[in-house]
PDB file of C-alpha atoms in Angstrom:
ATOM      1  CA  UNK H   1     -28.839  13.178  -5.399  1.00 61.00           C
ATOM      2  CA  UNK H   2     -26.141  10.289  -5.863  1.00 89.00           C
ATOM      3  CA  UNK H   3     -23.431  10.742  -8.488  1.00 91.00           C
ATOM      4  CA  UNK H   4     -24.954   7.704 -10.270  1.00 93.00           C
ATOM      5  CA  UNK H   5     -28.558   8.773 -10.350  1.00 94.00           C
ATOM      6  CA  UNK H   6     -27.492  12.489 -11.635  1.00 93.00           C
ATOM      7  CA  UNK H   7     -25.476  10.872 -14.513  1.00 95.00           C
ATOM      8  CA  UNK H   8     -28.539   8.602 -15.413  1.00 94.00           C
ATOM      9  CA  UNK H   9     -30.806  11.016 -15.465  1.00 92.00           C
ATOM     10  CA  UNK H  10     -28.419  13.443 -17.365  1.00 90.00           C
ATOM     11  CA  UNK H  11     -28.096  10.059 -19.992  1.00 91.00           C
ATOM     12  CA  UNK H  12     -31.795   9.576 -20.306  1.00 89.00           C
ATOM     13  CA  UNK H  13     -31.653  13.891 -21.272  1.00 85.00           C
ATOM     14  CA  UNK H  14     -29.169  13.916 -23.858  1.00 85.00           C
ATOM     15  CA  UNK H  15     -30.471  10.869 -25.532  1.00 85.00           C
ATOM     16  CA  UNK H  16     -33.962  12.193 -25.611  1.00 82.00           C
ATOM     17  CA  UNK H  17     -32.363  15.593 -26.738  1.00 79.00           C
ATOM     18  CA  UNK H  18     -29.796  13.642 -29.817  1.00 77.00           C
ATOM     19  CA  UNK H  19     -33.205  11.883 -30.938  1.00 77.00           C
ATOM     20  CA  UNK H  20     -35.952  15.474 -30.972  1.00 76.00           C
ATOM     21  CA  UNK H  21     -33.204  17.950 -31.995  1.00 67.00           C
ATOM     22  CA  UNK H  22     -29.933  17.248 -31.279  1.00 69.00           C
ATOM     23  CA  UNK H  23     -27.462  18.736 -28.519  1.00 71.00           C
ATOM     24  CA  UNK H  24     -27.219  15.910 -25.837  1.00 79.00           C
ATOM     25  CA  UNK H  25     -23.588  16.666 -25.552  1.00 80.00           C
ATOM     26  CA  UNK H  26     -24.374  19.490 -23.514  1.00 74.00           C
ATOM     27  CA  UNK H  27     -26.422  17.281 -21.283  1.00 81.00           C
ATOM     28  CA  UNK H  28     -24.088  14.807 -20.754  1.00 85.00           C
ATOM     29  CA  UNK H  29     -20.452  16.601 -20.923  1.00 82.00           C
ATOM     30  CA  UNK H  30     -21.766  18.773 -17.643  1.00 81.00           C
ATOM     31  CA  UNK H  31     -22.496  15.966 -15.749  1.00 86.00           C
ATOM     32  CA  UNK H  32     -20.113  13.913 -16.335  1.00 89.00           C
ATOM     33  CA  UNK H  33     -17.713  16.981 -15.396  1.00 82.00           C
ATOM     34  CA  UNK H  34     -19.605  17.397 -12.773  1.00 83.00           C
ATOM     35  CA  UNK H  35     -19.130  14.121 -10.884  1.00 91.00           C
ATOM     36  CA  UNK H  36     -15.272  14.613 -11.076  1.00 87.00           C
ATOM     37  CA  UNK H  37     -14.033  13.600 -14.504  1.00 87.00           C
ATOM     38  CA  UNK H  38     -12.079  15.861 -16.258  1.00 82.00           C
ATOM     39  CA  UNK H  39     -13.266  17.477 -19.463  1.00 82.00           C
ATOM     40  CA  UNK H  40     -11.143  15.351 -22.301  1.00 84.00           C
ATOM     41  CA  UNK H  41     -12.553  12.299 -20.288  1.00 87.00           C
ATOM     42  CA  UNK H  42     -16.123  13.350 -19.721  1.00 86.00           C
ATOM     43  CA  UNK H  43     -15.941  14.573 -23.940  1.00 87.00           C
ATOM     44  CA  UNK H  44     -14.696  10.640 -24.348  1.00 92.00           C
ATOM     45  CA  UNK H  45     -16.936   8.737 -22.210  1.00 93.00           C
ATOM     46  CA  UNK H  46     -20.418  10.936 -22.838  1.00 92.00           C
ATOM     47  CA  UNK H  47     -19.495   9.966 -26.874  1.00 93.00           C
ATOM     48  CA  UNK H  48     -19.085   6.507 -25.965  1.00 94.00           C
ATOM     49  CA  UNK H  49     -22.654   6.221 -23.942  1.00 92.00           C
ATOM     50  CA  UNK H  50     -24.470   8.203 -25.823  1.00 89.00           C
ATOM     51  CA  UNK H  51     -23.653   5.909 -29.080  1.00 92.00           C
ATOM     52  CA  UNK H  52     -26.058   3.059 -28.107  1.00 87.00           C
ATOM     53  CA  UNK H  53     -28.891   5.739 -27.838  1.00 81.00           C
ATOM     54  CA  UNK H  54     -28.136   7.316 -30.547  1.00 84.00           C
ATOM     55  CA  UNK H  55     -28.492   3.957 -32.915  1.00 87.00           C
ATOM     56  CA  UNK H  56     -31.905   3.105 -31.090  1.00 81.00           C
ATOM     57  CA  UNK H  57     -33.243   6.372 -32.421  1.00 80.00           C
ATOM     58  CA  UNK H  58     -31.566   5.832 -35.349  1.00 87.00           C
ATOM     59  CA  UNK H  59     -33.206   2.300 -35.356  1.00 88.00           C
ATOM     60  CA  UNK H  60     -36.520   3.413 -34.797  1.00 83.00           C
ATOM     61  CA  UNK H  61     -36.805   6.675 -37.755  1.00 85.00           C
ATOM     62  CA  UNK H  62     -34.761   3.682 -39.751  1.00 88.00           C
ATOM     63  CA  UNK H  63     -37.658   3.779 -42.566  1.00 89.00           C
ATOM     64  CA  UNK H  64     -37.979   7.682 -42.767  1.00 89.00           C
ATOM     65  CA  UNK H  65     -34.276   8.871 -43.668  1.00 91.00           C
ATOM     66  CA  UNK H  66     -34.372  10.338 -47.050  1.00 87.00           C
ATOM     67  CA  UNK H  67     -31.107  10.572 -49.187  1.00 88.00           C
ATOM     68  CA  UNK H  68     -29.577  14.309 -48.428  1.00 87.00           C
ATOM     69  CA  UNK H  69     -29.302  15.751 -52.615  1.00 84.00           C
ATOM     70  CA  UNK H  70     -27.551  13.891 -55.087  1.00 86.00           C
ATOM     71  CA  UNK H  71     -24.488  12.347 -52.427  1.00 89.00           C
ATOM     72  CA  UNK H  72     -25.485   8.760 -51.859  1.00 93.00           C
ATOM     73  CA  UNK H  73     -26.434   7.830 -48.461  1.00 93.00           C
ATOM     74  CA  UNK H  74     -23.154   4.954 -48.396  1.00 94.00           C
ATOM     75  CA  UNK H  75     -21.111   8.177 -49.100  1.00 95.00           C
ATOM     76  CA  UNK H  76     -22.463   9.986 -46.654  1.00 96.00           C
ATOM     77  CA  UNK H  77     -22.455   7.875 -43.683  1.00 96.00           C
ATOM     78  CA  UNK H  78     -19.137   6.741 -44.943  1.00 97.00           C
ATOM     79  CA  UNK H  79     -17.930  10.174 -44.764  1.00 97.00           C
ATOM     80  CA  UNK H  80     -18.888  11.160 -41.108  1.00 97.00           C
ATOM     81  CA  UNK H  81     -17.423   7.379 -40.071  1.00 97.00           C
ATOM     82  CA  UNK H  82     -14.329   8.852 -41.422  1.00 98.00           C
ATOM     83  CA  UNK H  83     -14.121  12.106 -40.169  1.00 98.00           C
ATOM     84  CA  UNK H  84     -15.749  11.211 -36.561  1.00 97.00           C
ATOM     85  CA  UNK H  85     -12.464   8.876 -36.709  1.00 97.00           C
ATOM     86  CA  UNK H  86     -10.126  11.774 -37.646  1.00 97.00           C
ATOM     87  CA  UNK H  87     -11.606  14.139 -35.119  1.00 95.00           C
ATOM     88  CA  UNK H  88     -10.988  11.269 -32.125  1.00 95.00           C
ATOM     89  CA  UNK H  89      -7.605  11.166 -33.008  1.00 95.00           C
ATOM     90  CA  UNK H  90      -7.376  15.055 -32.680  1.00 92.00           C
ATOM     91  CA  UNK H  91      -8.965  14.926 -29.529  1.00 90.00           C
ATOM     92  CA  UNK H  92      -6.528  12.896 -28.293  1.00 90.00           C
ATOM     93  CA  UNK H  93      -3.422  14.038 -29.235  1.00 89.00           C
ATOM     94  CA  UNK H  94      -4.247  18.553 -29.567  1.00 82.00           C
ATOM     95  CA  UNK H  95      -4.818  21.083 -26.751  1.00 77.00           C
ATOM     96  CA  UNK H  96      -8.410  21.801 -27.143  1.00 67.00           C
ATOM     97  CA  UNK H  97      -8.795  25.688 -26.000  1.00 73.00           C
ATOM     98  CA  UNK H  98      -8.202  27.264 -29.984  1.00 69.00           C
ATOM     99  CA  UNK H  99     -11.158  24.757 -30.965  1.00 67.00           C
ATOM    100  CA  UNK H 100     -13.376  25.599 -27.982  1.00 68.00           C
ATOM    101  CA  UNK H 101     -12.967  29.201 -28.586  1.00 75.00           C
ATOM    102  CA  UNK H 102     -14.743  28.653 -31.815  1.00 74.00           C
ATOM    103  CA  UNK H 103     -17.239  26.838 -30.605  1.00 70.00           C
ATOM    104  CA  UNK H 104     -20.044  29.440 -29.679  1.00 79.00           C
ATOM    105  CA  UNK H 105     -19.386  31.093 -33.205  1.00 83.00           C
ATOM    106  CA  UNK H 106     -19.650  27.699 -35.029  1.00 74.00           C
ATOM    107  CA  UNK H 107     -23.318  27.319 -32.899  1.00 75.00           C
ATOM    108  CA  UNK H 108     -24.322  30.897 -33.428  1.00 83.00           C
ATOM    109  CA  UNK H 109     -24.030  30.359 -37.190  1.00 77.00           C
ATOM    110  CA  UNK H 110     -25.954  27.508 -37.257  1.00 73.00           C
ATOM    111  CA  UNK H 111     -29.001  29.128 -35.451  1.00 76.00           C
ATOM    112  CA  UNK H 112     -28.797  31.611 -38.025  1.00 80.00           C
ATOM    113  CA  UNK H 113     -28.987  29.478 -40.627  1.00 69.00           C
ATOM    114  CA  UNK H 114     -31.880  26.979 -39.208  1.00 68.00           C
ATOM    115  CA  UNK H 115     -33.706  30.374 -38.643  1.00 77.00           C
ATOM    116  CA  UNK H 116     -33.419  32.140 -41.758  1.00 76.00           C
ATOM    117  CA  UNK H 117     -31.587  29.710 -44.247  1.00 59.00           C
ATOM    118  CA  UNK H 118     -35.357  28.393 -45.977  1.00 58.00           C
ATOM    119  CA  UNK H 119     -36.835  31.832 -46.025  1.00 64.00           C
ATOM    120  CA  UNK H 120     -33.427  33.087 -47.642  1.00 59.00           C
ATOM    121  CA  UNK H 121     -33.417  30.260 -49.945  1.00 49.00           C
ATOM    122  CA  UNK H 122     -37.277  31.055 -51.196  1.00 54.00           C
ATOM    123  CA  UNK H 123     -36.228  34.963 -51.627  1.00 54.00           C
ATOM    124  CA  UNK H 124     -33.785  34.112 -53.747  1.00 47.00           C
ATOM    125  CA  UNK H 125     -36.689  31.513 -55.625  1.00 43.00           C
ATOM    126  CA  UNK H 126     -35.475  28.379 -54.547  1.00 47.00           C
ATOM    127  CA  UNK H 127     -37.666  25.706 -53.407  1.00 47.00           C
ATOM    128  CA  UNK H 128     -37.663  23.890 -50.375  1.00 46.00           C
ATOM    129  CA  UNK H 129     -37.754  20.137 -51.846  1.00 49.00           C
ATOM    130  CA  UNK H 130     -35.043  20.807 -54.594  1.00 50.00           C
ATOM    131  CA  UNK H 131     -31.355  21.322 -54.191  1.00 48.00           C
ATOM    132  CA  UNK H 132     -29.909  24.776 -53.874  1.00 54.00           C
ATOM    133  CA  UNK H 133     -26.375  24.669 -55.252  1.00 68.00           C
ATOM    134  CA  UNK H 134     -24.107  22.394 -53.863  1.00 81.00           C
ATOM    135  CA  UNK H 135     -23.599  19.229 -55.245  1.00 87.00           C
ATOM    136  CA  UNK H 136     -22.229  15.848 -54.451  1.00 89.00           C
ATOM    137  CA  UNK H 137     -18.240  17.051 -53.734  1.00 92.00           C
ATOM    138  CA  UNK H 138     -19.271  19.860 -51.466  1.00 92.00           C
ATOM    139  CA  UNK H 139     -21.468  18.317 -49.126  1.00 92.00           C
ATOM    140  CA  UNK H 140     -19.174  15.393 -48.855  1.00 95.00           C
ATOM    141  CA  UNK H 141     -16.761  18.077 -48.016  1.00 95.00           C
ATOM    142  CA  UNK H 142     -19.068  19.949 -45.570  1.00 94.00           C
ATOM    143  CA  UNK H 143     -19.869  16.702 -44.154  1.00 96.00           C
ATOM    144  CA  UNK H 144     -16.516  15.193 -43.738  1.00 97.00           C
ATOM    145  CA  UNK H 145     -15.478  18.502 -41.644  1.00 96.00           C
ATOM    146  CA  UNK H 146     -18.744  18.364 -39.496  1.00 95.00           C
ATOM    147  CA  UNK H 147     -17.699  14.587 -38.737  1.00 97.00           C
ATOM    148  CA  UNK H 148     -14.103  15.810 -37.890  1.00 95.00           C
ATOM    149  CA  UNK H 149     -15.557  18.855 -35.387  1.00 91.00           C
ATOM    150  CA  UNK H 150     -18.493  15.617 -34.144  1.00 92.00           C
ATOM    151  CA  UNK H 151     -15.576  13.462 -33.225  1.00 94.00           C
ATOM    152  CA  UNK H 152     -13.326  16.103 -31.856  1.00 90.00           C
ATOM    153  CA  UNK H 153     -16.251  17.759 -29.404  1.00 84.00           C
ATOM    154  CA  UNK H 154     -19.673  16.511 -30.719  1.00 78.00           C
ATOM    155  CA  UNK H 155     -21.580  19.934 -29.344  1.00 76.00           C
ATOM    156  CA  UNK H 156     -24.605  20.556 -31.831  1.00 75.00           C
ATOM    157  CA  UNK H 157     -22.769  18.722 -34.375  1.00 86.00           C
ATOM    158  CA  UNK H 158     -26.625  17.421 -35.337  1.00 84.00           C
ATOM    159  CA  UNK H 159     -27.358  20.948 -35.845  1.00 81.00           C
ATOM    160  CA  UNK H 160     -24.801  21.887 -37.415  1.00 84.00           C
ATOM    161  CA  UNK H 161     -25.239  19.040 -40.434  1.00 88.00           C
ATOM    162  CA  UNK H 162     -29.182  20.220 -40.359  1.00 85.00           C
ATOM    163  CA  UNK H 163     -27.593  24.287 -41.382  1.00 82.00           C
ATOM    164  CA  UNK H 164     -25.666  22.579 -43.767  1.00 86.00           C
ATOM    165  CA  UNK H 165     -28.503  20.883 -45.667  1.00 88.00           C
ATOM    166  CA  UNK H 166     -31.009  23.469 -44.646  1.00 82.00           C
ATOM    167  CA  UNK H 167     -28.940  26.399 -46.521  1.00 79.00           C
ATOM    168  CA  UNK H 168     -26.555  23.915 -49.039  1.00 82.00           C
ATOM    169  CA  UNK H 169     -30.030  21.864 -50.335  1.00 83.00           C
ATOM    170  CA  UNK H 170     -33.388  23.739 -49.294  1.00 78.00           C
ATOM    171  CA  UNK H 171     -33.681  20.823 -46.986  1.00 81.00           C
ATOM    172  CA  UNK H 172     -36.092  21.271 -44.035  1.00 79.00           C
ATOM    173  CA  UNK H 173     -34.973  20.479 -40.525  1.00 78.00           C
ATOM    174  CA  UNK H 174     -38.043  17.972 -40.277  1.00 78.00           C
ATOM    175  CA  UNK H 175     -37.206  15.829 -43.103  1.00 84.00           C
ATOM    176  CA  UNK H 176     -33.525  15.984 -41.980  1.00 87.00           C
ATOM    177  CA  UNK H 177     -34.043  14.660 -38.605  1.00 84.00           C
ATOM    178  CA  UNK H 178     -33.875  11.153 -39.304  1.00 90.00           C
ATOM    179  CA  UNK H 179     -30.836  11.138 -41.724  1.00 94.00           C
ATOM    180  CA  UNK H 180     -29.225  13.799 -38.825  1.00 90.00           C
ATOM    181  CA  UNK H 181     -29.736  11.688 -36.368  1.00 88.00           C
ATOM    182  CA  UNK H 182     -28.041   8.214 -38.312  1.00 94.00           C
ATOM    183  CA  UNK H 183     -25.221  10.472 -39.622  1.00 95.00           C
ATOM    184  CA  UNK H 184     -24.601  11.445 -36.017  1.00 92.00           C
ATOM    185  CA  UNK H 185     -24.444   7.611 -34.964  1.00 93.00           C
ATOM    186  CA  UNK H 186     -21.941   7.158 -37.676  1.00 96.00           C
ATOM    187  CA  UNK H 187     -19.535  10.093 -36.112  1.00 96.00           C
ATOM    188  CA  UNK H 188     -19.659   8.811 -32.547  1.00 94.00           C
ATOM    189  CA  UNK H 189     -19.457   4.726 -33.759  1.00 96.00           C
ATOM    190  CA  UNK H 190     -15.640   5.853 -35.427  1.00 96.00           C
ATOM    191  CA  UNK H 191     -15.035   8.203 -32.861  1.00 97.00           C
ATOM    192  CA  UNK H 192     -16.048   5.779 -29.828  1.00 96.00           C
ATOM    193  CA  UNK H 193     -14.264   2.897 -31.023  1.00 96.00           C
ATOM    194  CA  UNK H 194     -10.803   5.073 -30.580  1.00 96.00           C
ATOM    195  CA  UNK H 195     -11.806   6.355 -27.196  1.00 95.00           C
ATOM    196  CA  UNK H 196     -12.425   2.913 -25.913  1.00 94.00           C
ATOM    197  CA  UNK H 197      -9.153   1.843 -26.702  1.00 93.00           C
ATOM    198  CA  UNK H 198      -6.905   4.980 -26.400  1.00 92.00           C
ATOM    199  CA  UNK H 199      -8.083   7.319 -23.366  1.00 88.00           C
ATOM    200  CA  UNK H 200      -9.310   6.835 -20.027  1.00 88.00           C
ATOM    201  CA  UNK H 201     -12.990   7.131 -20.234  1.00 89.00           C
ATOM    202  CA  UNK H 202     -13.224   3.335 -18.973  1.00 90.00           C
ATOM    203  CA  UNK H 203     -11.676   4.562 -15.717  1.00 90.00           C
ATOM    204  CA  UNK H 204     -15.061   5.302 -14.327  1.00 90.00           C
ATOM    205  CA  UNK H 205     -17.038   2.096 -15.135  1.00 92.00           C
ATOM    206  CA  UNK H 206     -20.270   2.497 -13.270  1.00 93.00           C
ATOM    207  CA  UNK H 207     -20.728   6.482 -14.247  1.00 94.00           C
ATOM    208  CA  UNK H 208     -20.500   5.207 -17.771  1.00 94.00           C
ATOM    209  CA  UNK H 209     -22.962   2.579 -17.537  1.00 94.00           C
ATOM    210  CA  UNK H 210     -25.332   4.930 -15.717  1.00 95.00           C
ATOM    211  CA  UNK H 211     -25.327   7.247 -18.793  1.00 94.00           C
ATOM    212  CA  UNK H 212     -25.310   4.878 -21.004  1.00 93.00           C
ATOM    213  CA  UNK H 213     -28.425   2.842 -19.759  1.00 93.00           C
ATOM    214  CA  UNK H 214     -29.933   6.738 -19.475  1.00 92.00           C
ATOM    215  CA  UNK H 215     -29.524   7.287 -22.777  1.00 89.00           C
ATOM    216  CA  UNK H 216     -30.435   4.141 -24.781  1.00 88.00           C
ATOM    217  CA  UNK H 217     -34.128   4.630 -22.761  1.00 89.00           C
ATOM    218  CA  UNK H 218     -34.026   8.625 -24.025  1.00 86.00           C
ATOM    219  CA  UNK H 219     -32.543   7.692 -27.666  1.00 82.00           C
ATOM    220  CA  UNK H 220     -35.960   4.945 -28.132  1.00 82.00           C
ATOM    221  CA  UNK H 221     -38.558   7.712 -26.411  1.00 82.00           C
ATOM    222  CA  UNK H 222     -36.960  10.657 -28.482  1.00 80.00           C
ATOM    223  CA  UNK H 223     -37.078   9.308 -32.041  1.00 76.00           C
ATOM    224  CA  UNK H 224     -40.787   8.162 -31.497  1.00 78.00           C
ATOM    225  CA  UNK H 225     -41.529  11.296 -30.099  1.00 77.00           C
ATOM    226  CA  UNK H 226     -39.711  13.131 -33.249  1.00 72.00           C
ATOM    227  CA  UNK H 227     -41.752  11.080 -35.377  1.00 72.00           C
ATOM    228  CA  UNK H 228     -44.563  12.123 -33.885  1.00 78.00           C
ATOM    229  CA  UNK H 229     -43.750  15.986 -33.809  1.00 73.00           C
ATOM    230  CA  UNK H 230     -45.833  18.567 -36.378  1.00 78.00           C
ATOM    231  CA  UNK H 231     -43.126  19.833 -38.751  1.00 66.00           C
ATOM    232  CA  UNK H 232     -43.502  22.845 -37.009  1.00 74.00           C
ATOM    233  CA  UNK H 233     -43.190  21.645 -33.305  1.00 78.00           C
ATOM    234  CA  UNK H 234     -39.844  19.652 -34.872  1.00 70.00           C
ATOM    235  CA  UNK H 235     -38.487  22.991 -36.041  1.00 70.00           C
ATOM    236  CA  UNK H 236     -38.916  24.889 -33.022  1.00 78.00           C
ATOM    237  CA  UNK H 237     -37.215  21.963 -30.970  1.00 75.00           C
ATOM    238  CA  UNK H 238     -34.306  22.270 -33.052  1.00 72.00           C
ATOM    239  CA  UNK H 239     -34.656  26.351 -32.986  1.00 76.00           C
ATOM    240  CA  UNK H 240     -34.479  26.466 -29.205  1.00 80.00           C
ATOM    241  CA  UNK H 241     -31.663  23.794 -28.620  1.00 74.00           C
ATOM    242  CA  UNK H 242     -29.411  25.707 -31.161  1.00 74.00           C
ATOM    243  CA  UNK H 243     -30.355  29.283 -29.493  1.00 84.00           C
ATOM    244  CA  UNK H 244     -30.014  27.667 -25.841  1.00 81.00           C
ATOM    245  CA  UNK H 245     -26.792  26.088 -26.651  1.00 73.00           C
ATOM    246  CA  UNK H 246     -25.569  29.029 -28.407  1.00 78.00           C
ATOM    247  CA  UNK H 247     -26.263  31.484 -25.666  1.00 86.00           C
ATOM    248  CA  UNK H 248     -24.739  29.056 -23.026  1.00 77.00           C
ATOM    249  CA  UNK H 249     -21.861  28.665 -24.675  1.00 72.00           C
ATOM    250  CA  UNK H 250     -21.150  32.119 -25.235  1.00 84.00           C
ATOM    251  CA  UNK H 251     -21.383  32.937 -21.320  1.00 81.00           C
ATOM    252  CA  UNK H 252     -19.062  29.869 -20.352  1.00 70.00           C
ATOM    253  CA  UNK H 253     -16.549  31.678 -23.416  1.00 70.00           C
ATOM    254  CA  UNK H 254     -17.068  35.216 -21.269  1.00 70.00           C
ATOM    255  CA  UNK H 255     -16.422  33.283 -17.939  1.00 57.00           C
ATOM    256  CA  UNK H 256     -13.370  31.699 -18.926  1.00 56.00           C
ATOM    257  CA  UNK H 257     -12.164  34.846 -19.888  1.00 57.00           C
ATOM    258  CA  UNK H 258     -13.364  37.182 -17.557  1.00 55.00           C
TER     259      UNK H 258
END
């Protein structure tokens, strides 16, 4: 298989995966790797071309985002374009091993927390439509710190905001998708408009356009599959990226150090 063809159909992948459930970074990072780039550069140029697919699915489940408790969608989104920016900047300019140690412990808690966060939250008698404690301040401040770790690497960070919701505001995965999914775009729009202009991901043109063609197609199919998805099916999507990624991640962490 060409280097060209792998990267498109490792594109078309992780845009279908950003717009079901999230985790297309670990489609796309890979492959890009794979074909020769190194890691900071693949991390920059798979957040660049996966940005166009992630607005088309954000374009298509446009009309069924629904505010995330009492923050203000402006804020939000205004929020992750912030800290997506910040977390660029950190990419470029810090080592990245401290971070990427953390990085199958951040995953690991968010599968936790998409698995047992609502049935917590009912135990302890709250429902699953109203907010469970944290208000306006702390999920900005959740939120910015998600879009700082979604700018920096970008791994689950759709996952990650779904815990956040999930175990902060009783919100279900399901109903989350669609705002997940456009605060996601507003990470990698701040984070891709640095990389463009301050690392080297342009340095491999046509591997770039492959995954980004890939992943525009994948980011359109995804979201109208997600809208099509039983609240359960949707769940179980997002269940079994987190606990894939998790367990992945945790082997490449025992590899690295073995």
């Amino acid at each position: 298989m060409s280097e060209i063809l792998l990267v498109l159909l490792a594109g078309l992948a992780a845009g279908t995966l950003n717009a079901v459930g999230g985790g297309g970074t670990f489609v796309a990072l890979p492959a890009l790797v794979a074909v020769g780039l190194s890691p900071v550069t693949a991390n920059a140029a798979s957040t660049i071309a996966l940005l166009p697919g992630s607005v088309a699915g954000a374009w298509v489940s446009r009309h069924e985002i629904t505010q995330v408790g009492a923050a203000s969608t402006r804020a939000l989104t205004t929020t992750s374009v912030l800290g997506g920016g910040l977390g660029a900047v950190l990419l470029l300019v810090l080592p990245s091993a401290s971070f990427d140690a953390a990085v199958p412990w951040l995953l690991a808690f968010a599968t936790v927390v998409l698995a047992f966060g609502r049935p917590a939250l009912r135990l302890f008698g709250a429902a699953s439509d109203r907010a469970a404690g944290l208000g306006p301040r702390a999920v900005l401040t959740g939120q910015f710190l998600l879009a700082v770790y979604g700018g920096y690497f970008g791994g689950a960070v759709g996952i990650l905001m779904l815990a956040l919701w999930s175990m902060g505001l009783g919100l279900d995965p399901a109903a989350g998708n669609p705002m997940r999914i456009a605060q996601v775009t507003a990470v990698y729009l701040s984070a891709a408009a640095l990389f463009l202009v301050a690392s080297d991901a342009l340095s491999a043109p046509l591997l770039l356009a492959a995954m980004l063609t890939g992943a525009v197609v994948g980011g359109f199919a995804g979201a109208r599959l997600a809208l099509r998805l039983p609240a359960r099916a949707l769940r179980a999507v997002v269940l079994g990226t987190a606990v894939t990624m998790t367990v992945l991640y945790f082997l490449r962490a025992g590899i690295s150090t073995g």
